[in-house]
mmCIF file of C-alpha atoms and ligand atoms in Angstrom:
data_model
loop_
_atom_site.group_PDB
_atom_site.id
_atom_site.type_symbol
_atom_site.label_atom_id
_atom_site.label_comp_id
_atom_site.label_asym_id
_atom_site.label_seq_id
_atom_site.Cartn_x
_atom_site.Cartn_y
_atom_site.Cartn_z
ATOM 1 C CA MET A 1 -113.382 179.621 -251.028
ATOM 2 C CA ALA A 2 -111.894 176.306 -249.774
ATOM 3 C CA ARG A 3 -109.325 176.076 -246.954
ATOM 4 C CA ILE A 4 -106.620 173.504 -245.557
ATOM 5 C CA THR A 5 -107.711 174.056 -241.907
ATOM 6 C CA THR A 6 -105.799 170.301 -240.570
ATOM 7 C CA GLY A 7 -102.556 168.943 -241.524
ATOM 8 C CA ILE A 8 -102.080 165.121 -240.030
ATOM 9 C CA GLY A 9 -98.758 163.234 -240.158
ATOM 10 C CA SER A 10 -99.126 159.536 -239.456
ATOM 11 C CA SER A 11 -97.728 156.371 -240.230
ATOM 12 C CA HIS A 12 -99.127 154.031 -242.479
ATOM 13 C CA VAL A 13 -97.735 150.814 -241.992
ATOM 14 C CA PRO A 14 -100.061 147.909 -242.943
ATOM 15 C CA ALA A 15 -99.790 146.057 -239.707
ATOM 16 C CA ILE A 16 -101.655 148.785 -238.363
ATOM 17 C CA GLY A 17 -104.695 148.178 -240.743
ATOM 18 C CA ALA A 18 -104.699 144.386 -240.030
ATOM 19 C CA ALA A 19 -104.918 145.304 -236.234
ATOM 20 C CA ILE A 20 -107.857 147.619 -236.975
ATOM 21 C CA ASP A 21 -109.096 144.790 -239.493
ATOM 22 C CA ASN A 22 -108.878 141.942 -237.325
ATOM 23 C CA GLY A 23 -110.588 143.579 -233.887
ATOM 24 C CA LYS A 24 -107.147 143.733 -232.328
ATOM 25 C CA THR A 25 -106.441 147.308 -231.228
ATOM 26 C CA GLN A 26 -107.045 146.491 -227.838
ATOM 27 C CA ASN A 27 -104.472 143.921 -227.150
ATOM 28 C CA ASP A 28 -101.711 144.225 -224.474
ATOM 29 C CA TYR A 29 -99.728 145.112 -228.957
ATOM 30 C CA TRP A 30 -101.402 147.424 -230.248
ATOM 31 C CA LYS A 31 -103.347 149.316 -227.078
ATOM 32 C CA PRO A 32 -100.777 151.869 -226.920
ATOM 33 C CA LEU A 33 -100.518 152.806 -230.487
ATOM 34 C CA PHE A 34 -104.247 153.446 -230.723
ATOM 35 C CA ASP A 35 -105.110 155.161 -227.164
ATOM 36 C CA GLY A 36 -102.189 157.835 -229.078
ATOM 37 C CA TYR A 37 -104.692 158.024 -232.051
ATOM 38 C CA GLN A 38 -108.157 158.847 -229.902
ATOM 39 C CA PRO A 39 -107.599 162.101 -229.484
ATOM 40 C CA VAL A 40 -107.266 162.632 -233.500
ATOM 41 C CA ARG A 41 -110.278 160.970 -233.798
ATOM 42 C CA ASP A 42 -111.926 162.710 -231.754
ATOM 43 C CA TRP A 43 -110.557 166.230 -232.829
ATOM 44 C CA LEU A 44 -112.087 165.088 -236.258
ATOM 45 C CA LYS A 45 -114.912 164.062 -235.660
ATOM 46 C CA GLU A 46 -115.806 167.793 -234.307
ATOM 47 C CA ASN A 47 -113.520 169.356 -237.322
ATOM 48 C CA LYS A 48 -115.030 167.609 -239.683
ATOM 49 C CA PRO A 49 -113.835 167.779 -243.094
ATOM 50 C CA ASP A 50 -115.253 167.984 -246.215
ATOM 51 C CA VAL A 51 -112.279 166.702 -248.497
ATOM 52 C CA ALA A 52 -109.355 165.148 -247.276
ATOM 53 C CA ILE A 53 -106.220 164.927 -249.560
ATOM 54 C CA VAL A 54 -104.369 161.855 -248.551
ATOM 55 C CA VAL A 55 -100.137 162.131 -250.200
ATOM 56 C CA TYR A 56 -99.475 158.663 -249.648
ATOM 57 C CA ASN A 57 -97.148 156.180 -251.408
ATOM 58 C CA ASP A 58 -98.263 152.928 -253.426
ATOM 59 C CA HIS A 59 -96.367 149.830 -253.351
ATOM 60 C CA ALA A 60 -96.613 148.347 -256.406
ATOM 61 C CA SER A 61 -100.027 148.036 -256.049
ATOM 62 C CA ALA A 62 -101.603 150.271 -258.760
ATOM 63 C CA PHE A 63 -98.252 150.824 -260.087
ATOM 64 C CA GLY A 64 -95.276 148.754 -260.875
ATOM 65 C CA LEU A 65 -91.498 149.454 -261.929
ATOM 66 C CA ASN A 66 -93.226 149.424 -265.583
ATOM 67 C CA LEU A 67 -94.526 152.928 -264.604
ATOM 68 C CA ILE A 68 -92.965 155.425 -262.002
ATOM 69 C CA PRO A 69 -94.759 158.562 -261.612
ATOM 70 C CA THR A 70 -93.139 160.921 -259.467
ATOM 71 C CA PHE A 71 -96.548 162.464 -258.407
ATOM 72 C CA THR A 72 -100.237 161.386 -259.041
ATOM 73 C CA LEU A 73 -103.194 163.326 -258.363
ATOM 74 C CA GLY A 74 -106.429 160.596 -258.404
ATOM 75 C CA VAL A 75 -109.132 162.718 -260.176
ATOM 76 C CA ALA A 76 -111.501 159.687 -260.224
ATOM 77 C CA GLU A 77 -115.566 159.905 -258.747
ATOM 78 C CA SER A 78 -114.095 157.087 -256.588
ATOM 79 C CA PHE A 79 -111.305 154.796 -255.006
ATOM 80 C CA ASN A 80 -111.421 151.224 -254.810
ATOM 81 C CA PRO A 81 -109.256 149.432 -252.157
ATOM 82 C CA ALA A 82 -106.269 147.678 -253.514
ATOM 83 C CA ASP A 83 -105.297 144.348 -253.188
ATOM 84 C CA GLU A 84 -102.431 143.613 -252.087
ATOM 85 C CA GLY A 85 -102.217 139.826 -252.207
ATOM 86 C CA TYR A 86 -104.533 138.527 -249.556
ATOM 87 C CA GLY A 87 -107.936 140.353 -251.291
ATOM 88 C CA PRO A 88 -108.845 144.132 -250.470
ATOM 89 C CA ARG A 89 -109.005 145.324 -247.066
ATOM 90 C CA LYS A 90 -112.974 145.773 -246.204
ATOM 91 C CA VAL A 91 -113.093 149.492 -245.641
ATOM 92 C CA PRO A 92 -115.247 151.613 -247.952
ATOM 93 C CA VAL A 93 -114.688 152.894 -251.396
ATOM 94 C CA ALA A 94 -113.123 156.374 -251.006
ATOM 95 C CA GLU A 95 -115.585 158.919 -252.614
ATOM 96 C CA GLY A 96 -113.526 161.457 -254.922
ATOM 97 C CA GLU A 97 -113.922 164.821 -255.433
ATOM 98 C CA PRO A 98 -113.151 165.776 -259.179
ATOM 99 C CA ASP A 99 -114.151 169.021 -259.348
ATOM 100 C CA LEU A 100 -111.610 170.033 -257.302
ATOM 101 C CA ALA A 101 -109.106 167.475 -258.225
ATOM 102 C CA TRP A 102 -108.976 168.761 -261.803
ATOM 103 C CA HIS A 103 -108.909 172.494 -260.408
ATOM 104 C CA LEU A 104 -106.062 171.229 -258.346
ATOM 105 C CA ALA A 105 -104.475 169.530 -261.377
ATOM 106 C CA GLU A 106 -104.650 172.629 -263.585
ATOM 107 C CA SER A 107 -103.492 174.746 -260.785
ATOM 108 C CA LEU A 108 -100.609 172.949 -260.260
ATOM 109 C CA ILE A 109 -99.300 171.820 -263.848
ATOM 110 C CA LEU A 110 -99.977 175.540 -264.372
ATOM 111 C CA ASP A 111 -97.332 176.335 -261.645
ATOM 112 C CA GLU A 112 -95.346 173.894 -262.981
ATOM 113 C CA PHE A 113 -95.157 170.989 -260.879
ATOM 114 C CA ASP A 114 -95.749 168.198 -263.686
ATOM 115 C CA MET A 115 -98.614 166.016 -262.450
ATOM 116 C CA THR A 116 -99.886 162.695 -263.632
ATOM 117 C CA ILE A 117 -103.739 162.525 -263.663
ATOM 118 C CA ALA A 118 -105.405 159.559 -262.699
ATOM 119 C CA ASN A 119 -108.836 158.755 -263.900
ATOM 120 C CA GLU A 120 -108.464 154.921 -262.319
ATOM 121 C CA MET A 121 -106.223 154.232 -259.290
ATOM 122 C CA ASP A 122 -106.618 151.292 -256.354
ATOM 123 C CA ILE A 123 -104.998 153.004 -253.569
ATOM 124 C CA ASP A 124 -102.937 150.710 -251.333
ATOM 125 C CA HIS A 125 -102.836 150.628 -247.087
ATOM 126 C CA GLY A 126 -100.717 153.475 -247.997
ATOM 127 C CA CYS A 127 -103.473 155.766 -247.980
ATOM 128 C CA THR A 128 -106.618 153.667 -246.745
ATOM 129 C CA VAL A 129 -104.397 152.639 -243.412
ATOM 130 C CA PRO A 130 -104.153 156.201 -242.575
ATOM 131 C CA LEU A 131 -107.903 156.774 -242.898
ATOM 132 C CA SER A 132 -108.659 154.199 -240.445
ATOM 133 C CA ILE A 133 -106.501 155.536 -238.193
ATOM 134 C CA ALA A 134 -108.004 158.962 -238.777
ATOM 135 C CA PHE A 135 -111.792 157.897 -238.899
ATOM 136 C CA GLY A 136 -112.395 154.266 -237.479
ATOM 137 C CA GLU A 137 -114.607 151.989 -239.318
ATOM 138 C CA PRO A 138 -117.347 153.996 -240.498
ATOM 139 C CA ALA A 139 -119.329 152.264 -243.248
ATOM 140 C CA GLU A 140 -118.706 155.364 -245.416
ATOM 141 C CA TRP A 141 -115.497 157.466 -244.748
ATOM 142 C CA PRO A 142 -116.379 160.900 -243.655
ATOM 143 C CA CYS A 143 -115.536 162.968 -245.818
ATOM 144 C CA LYS A 144 -114.014 162.799 -249.920
ATOM 145 C CA ILE A 145 -110.820 161.641 -250.848
ATOM 146 C CA ILE A 146 -108.255 163.281 -253.027
ATOM 147 C CA PRO A 147 -105.263 160.590 -253.643
ATOM 148 C CA LEU A 148 -102.221 162.158 -254.485
ATOM 149 C CA CYS A 149 -98.930 159.537 -254.705
ATOM 150 C CA VAL A 150 -95.726 159.764 -254.566
ATOM 151 C CA ASN A 151 -92.735 157.947 -255.731
ATOM 152 C CA VAL A 152 -90.833 157.292 -253.117
ATOM 153 C CA ILE A 153 -90.352 152.729 -254.014
ATOM 154 C CA GLN A 154 -87.855 154.117 -257.192
ATOM 155 C CA TYR A 155 -84.723 155.491 -256.826
ATOM 156 C CA PRO A 156 -84.815 159.227 -257.335
ATOM 157 C CA PRO A 157 -87.667 160.036 -254.833
ATOM 158 C CA PRO A 158 -88.548 163.544 -255.526
ATOM 159 C CA THR A 159 -86.398 165.799 -253.150
ATOM 160 C CA GLY A 160 -88.082 166.913 -249.406
ATOM 161 C CA LYS A 161 -87.626 170.745 -250.516
ATOM 162 C CA ARG A 162 -90.058 169.718 -253.673
ATOM 163 C CA CYS A 163 -92.174 167.951 -252.052
ATOM 164 C CA PHE A 164 -93.090 171.153 -249.525
ATOM 165 C CA ASP A 165 -93.069 173.199 -252.340
ATOM 166 C CA LEU A 166 -95.683 171.304 -254.067
ATOM 167 C CA GLY A 167 -97.509 171.636 -250.828
ATOM 168 C CA VAL A 168 -97.239 175.640 -251.088
ATOM 169 C CA ALA A 169 -98.475 175.529 -254.546
ATOM 170 C CA ILE A 170 -101.477 172.975 -253.188
ATOM 171 C CA ARG A 171 -102.345 175.742 -250.758
ATOM 172 C CA LYS A 172 -102.094 178.624 -252.915
ATOM 173 C CA ALA A 173 -104.518 176.026 -255.302
ATOM 174 C CA VAL A 174 -106.970 175.597 -252.654
ATOM 175 C CA GLU A 175 -107.104 179.103 -251.610
ATOM 176 C CA ALA A 176 -107.976 179.858 -255.110
ATOM 177 C CA TYR A 177 -111.412 177.446 -255.163
ATOM 178 C CA GLY A 178 -114.815 179.240 -255.358
ATOM 179 C CA GLU A 179 -116.281 176.315 -253.171
ATOM 180 C CA ASP A 180 -116.589 176.793 -249.480
ATOM 181 C CA LEU A 181 -115.167 173.582 -248.542
ATOM 182 C CA ASN A 182 -113.054 172.938 -245.087
ATOM 183 C CA VAL A 183 -109.677 170.386 -246.425
ATOM 184 C CA ALA A 184 -107.441 168.205 -244.447
ATOM 185 C CA ILE A 185 -104.317 167.124 -245.702
ATOM 186 C CA PHE A 186 -102.573 164.024 -244.622
ATOM 187 C CA GLY A 187 -98.955 163.538 -245.246
ATOM 188 C CA THR A 188 -98.300 159.777 -244.851
ATOM 189 C CA GLY A 189 -95.421 157.235 -244.212
ATOM 190 C CA GLY A 190 -92.720 156.099 -242.266
ATOM 191 C CA MET A 191 -91.586 156.777 -239.571
ATOM 192 C CA SER A 192 -87.879 155.532 -239.633
ATOM 193 C CA HIS A 193 -88.138 151.771 -240.749
ATOM 194 C CA GLN A 194 -85.883 149.368 -242.824
ATOM 195 C CA LEU A 195 -87.608 146.276 -243.993
ATOM 196 C CA GLN A 196 -84.693 144.892 -245.736
ATOM 197 C CA GLY A 197 -80.786 144.518 -246.029
ATOM 198 C CA GLU A 198 -78.547 144.507 -243.266
ATOM 199 C CA ARG A 199 -80.207 147.125 -240.804
ATOM 200 C CA ALA A 200 -83.171 145.591 -241.788
ATOM 201 C CA GLY A 201 -85.241 146.325 -238.280
ATOM 202 C CA LEU A 202 -83.625 149.643 -238.077
ATOM 203 C CA VAL A 203 -85.997 152.157 -236.307
ATOM 204 C CA ASN A 204 -84.444 155.992 -234.872
ATOM 205 C CA GLU A 205 -86.574 156.955 -231.927
ATOM 206 C CA GLU A 206 -84.269 160.453 -231.465
ATOM 207 C CA PHE A 207 -84.313 161.073 -235.597
ATOM 208 C CA ASP A 208 -88.241 160.565 -235.270
ATOM 209 C CA ARG A 209 -89.347 162.776 -232.635
ATOM 210 C CA ALA A 210 -86.509 165.279 -233.942
ATOM 211 C CA PHE A 211 -88.498 164.984 -236.889
ATOM 212 C CA LEU A 212 -92.285 165.609 -235.326
ATOM 213 C CA ARG A 213 -90.432 168.203 -233.336
ATOM 214 C CA ASP A 214 -89.141 169.976 -235.946
ATOM 215 C CA LEU A 215 -92.928 169.975 -238.146
ATOM 216 C CA THR A 216 -93.149 173.294 -236.343
ATOM 217 C CA ALA A 217 -89.847 174.230 -234.836
ATOM 218 C CA ASP A 218 -87.403 173.812 -237.845
ATOM 219 C CA VAL A 219 -89.166 173.396 -241.117
ATOM 220 C CA PRO A 220 -86.456 175.227 -242.988
ATOM 221 C CA GLY A 221 -84.393 172.642 -241.604
ATOM 222 C CA LEU A 222 -86.127 169.485 -242.601
ATOM 223 C CA VAL A 223 -87.069 171.111 -246.058
ATOM 224 C CA LYS A 224 -82.999 170.835 -246.395
ATOM 225 C CA LYS A 225 -82.498 167.535 -245.347
ATOM 226 C CA GLN A 226 -81.153 165.506 -248.037
ATOM 227 C CA HIS A 227 -82.193 161.610 -249.078
ATOM 228 C CA VAL A 228 -79.378 160.470 -247.885
ATOM 229 C CA GLU A 229 -79.767 161.608 -244.264
ATOM 230 C CA TYR A 230 -82.839 159.655 -244.229
ATOM 231 C CA MET A 231 -81.592 157.102 -245.277
ATOM 232 C CA ARG A 232 -78.533 156.939 -242.858
ATOM 233 C CA GLU A 233 -80.844 157.974 -240.199
ATOM 234 C CA ALA A 234 -84.206 156.767 -241.136
ATOM 235 C CA GLY A 235 -83.009 153.578 -242.823
ATOM 236 C CA SER A 236 -84.178 153.169 -246.340
ATOM 237 C CA GLU A 237 -88.009 153.353 -245.803
ATOM 238 C CA GLY A 238 -87.647 156.088 -244.140
ATOM 239 C CA ILE A 239 -87.820 157.909 -247.250
ATOM 240 C CA GLU A 240 -91.489 158.017 -246.666
ATOM 241 C CA LEU A 241 -91.123 161.207 -244.556
ATOM 242 C CA VAL A 242 -90.202 163.765 -247.618
ATOM 243 C CA MET A 243 -94.243 162.837 -247.944
ATOM 244 C CA TRP A 244 -95.138 164.488 -245.038
ATOM 245 C CA LEU A 245 -93.676 167.722 -246.464
ATOM 246 C CA ILE A 246 -96.258 168.091 -248.735
ATOM 247 C CA MET A 247 -98.412 168.195 -246.399
ATOM 248 C CA ARG A 248 -96.334 170.831 -244.149
ATOM 249 C CA GLY A 249 -95.801 172.547 -247.020
ATOM 250 C CA ALA A 250 -99.873 173.516 -247.295
ATOM 251 C CA LEU A 251 -100.695 174.474 -244.110
ATOM 252 C CA GLY A 252 -98.809 177.534 -244.275
ATOM 253 C CA ASP A 253 -95.770 179.203 -241.727
ATOM 254 C CA ALA A 254 -98.047 179.452 -238.961
ATOM 255 C CA ALA A 255 -99.505 176.882 -238.485
ATOM 256 C CA LYS A 256 -99.491 175.225 -234.732
ATOM 257 C CA GLU A 257 -99.351 171.912 -233.234
ATOM 258 C CA THR A 258 -102.281 170.680 -231.805
ATOM 259 C CA TYR A 259 -101.166 166.925 -230.657
ATOM 260 C CA SER A 260 -98.647 164.880 -231.312
ATOM 261 C CA PHE A 261 -97.641 161.349 -230.736
ATOM 262 C CA TYR A 262 -94.726 158.401 -230.453
ATOM 263 C CA HIS A 263 -94.694 154.725 -230.131
ATOM 264 C CA VAL A 264 -92.282 151.915 -231.127
ATOM 265 C CA PRO A 265 -92.715 149.370 -231.886
ATOM 266 C CA ALA A 266 -95.423 149.622 -234.509
ATOM 267 C CA SER A 267 -94.192 146.642 -237.195
ATOM 268 C CA ASN A 268 -91.265 147.169 -237.995
ATOM 269 C CA THR A 269 -91.306 151.033 -237.813
ATOM 270 C CA GLY A 270 -91.346 153.910 -235.236
ATOM 271 C CA ALA A 271 -94.881 154.724 -235.794
ATOM 272 C CA GLY A 272 -96.057 158.766 -235.138
ATOM 273 C CA ILE A 273 -99.100 160.645 -235.985
ATOM 274 C CA ILE A 274 -99.109 164.741 -235.889
ATOM 275 C CA LEU A 275 -102.251 167.133 -236.208
ATOM 276 C CA LEU A 276 -101.629 170.747 -237.458
ATOM 277 C CA GLU A 277 -104.410 173.183 -237.688
ATOM 278 C CA ASP A 278 -104.162 176.467 -239.899
ATOM 279 C CA GLU A 279 -103.964 179.865 -237.311
HETATM 280 C C1 LIG B 301 -94.289 147.559 -243.091
HETATM 281 C C2 LIG B 301 -94.446 149.301 -243.018
HETATM 282 C C3 LIG B 301 -94.544 150.432 -244.380
HETATM 283 O O1 LIG B 301 -94.813 151.206 -244.006
HETATM 284 C C4 LIG B 301 -95.362 149.142 -245.067
HETATM 285 O O2 LIG B 301 -95.263 149.897 -246.224
HETATM 286 C C5 LIG B 301 -94.833 148.120 -245.302
HETATM 287 C C6 LIG B 301 -94.316 147.184 -244.560
HETATM 288 C C7 LIG B 301 -93.731 147.211 -242.176
HETATM 289 O O3 LIG B 301 -93.496 147.880 -241.053
HETATM 290 O O4 LIG B 301 -93.897 145.970 -241.826
HETATM 291 FE FE1 LIG B 302 -95.318 151.930 -246.464
#
């Protein structure tokens, strides 16, 4: 059967992608962050997944305010990097895994998660930057990609509990899939940041570090966290962190932390990464 073996929580800051694309990862500003990513890259080389489900949010690239699906599952054969205003990133096209993606769609919808199904969807920095963080700059991504896009742009986003429960349902669906596949799941976004308004520039290191810790130390506490608390403590765009709870739900109760790292600043955010392994 297929198994979710690996969970990765990661920031998806566009400037991290730009640092990679423009050969700046070793300069004084970026080196500490990329040094922190290296153990995850090394680990993934040794433990290569067959498929990565990448949970992320679109930033008005594939969708605009004309269409705001809460959860969108990409079932296409491939997904092109989006043009976010300065041309698409020169990263590989993501090859999909339509059979597993359609199995997920069926299982999740019959489990009463009303997924939107995308036969065509460009993927923006929310999805491509975590892939670059995890896999560097290969000619092809080393695994198949199933993008799972979440609305955290336009109020109301899904609750943290809804996200966690979706993750649990994803785990159940993957385990019911007949083919032997090693599946990783990425929860991306954040960490604390606010890009607009009076509190623009807000970063809350204490909140971010507690969030990383509680992904293993206090999952029920994280699942209960309300939107208003993310907004107050982590800034308006800190709400992206609810997407990490889909990843957490998909890993199961016994998941252990293999590695985590936190660094401030990365562009306007606190940047974190965590690697969880299923027991
Ligand atoms: C920034 C961070 C994000 O997560 C994002 O989607 C856009 C911008 C930033 O730090 O500038
Ligand atoms: Fe973002």
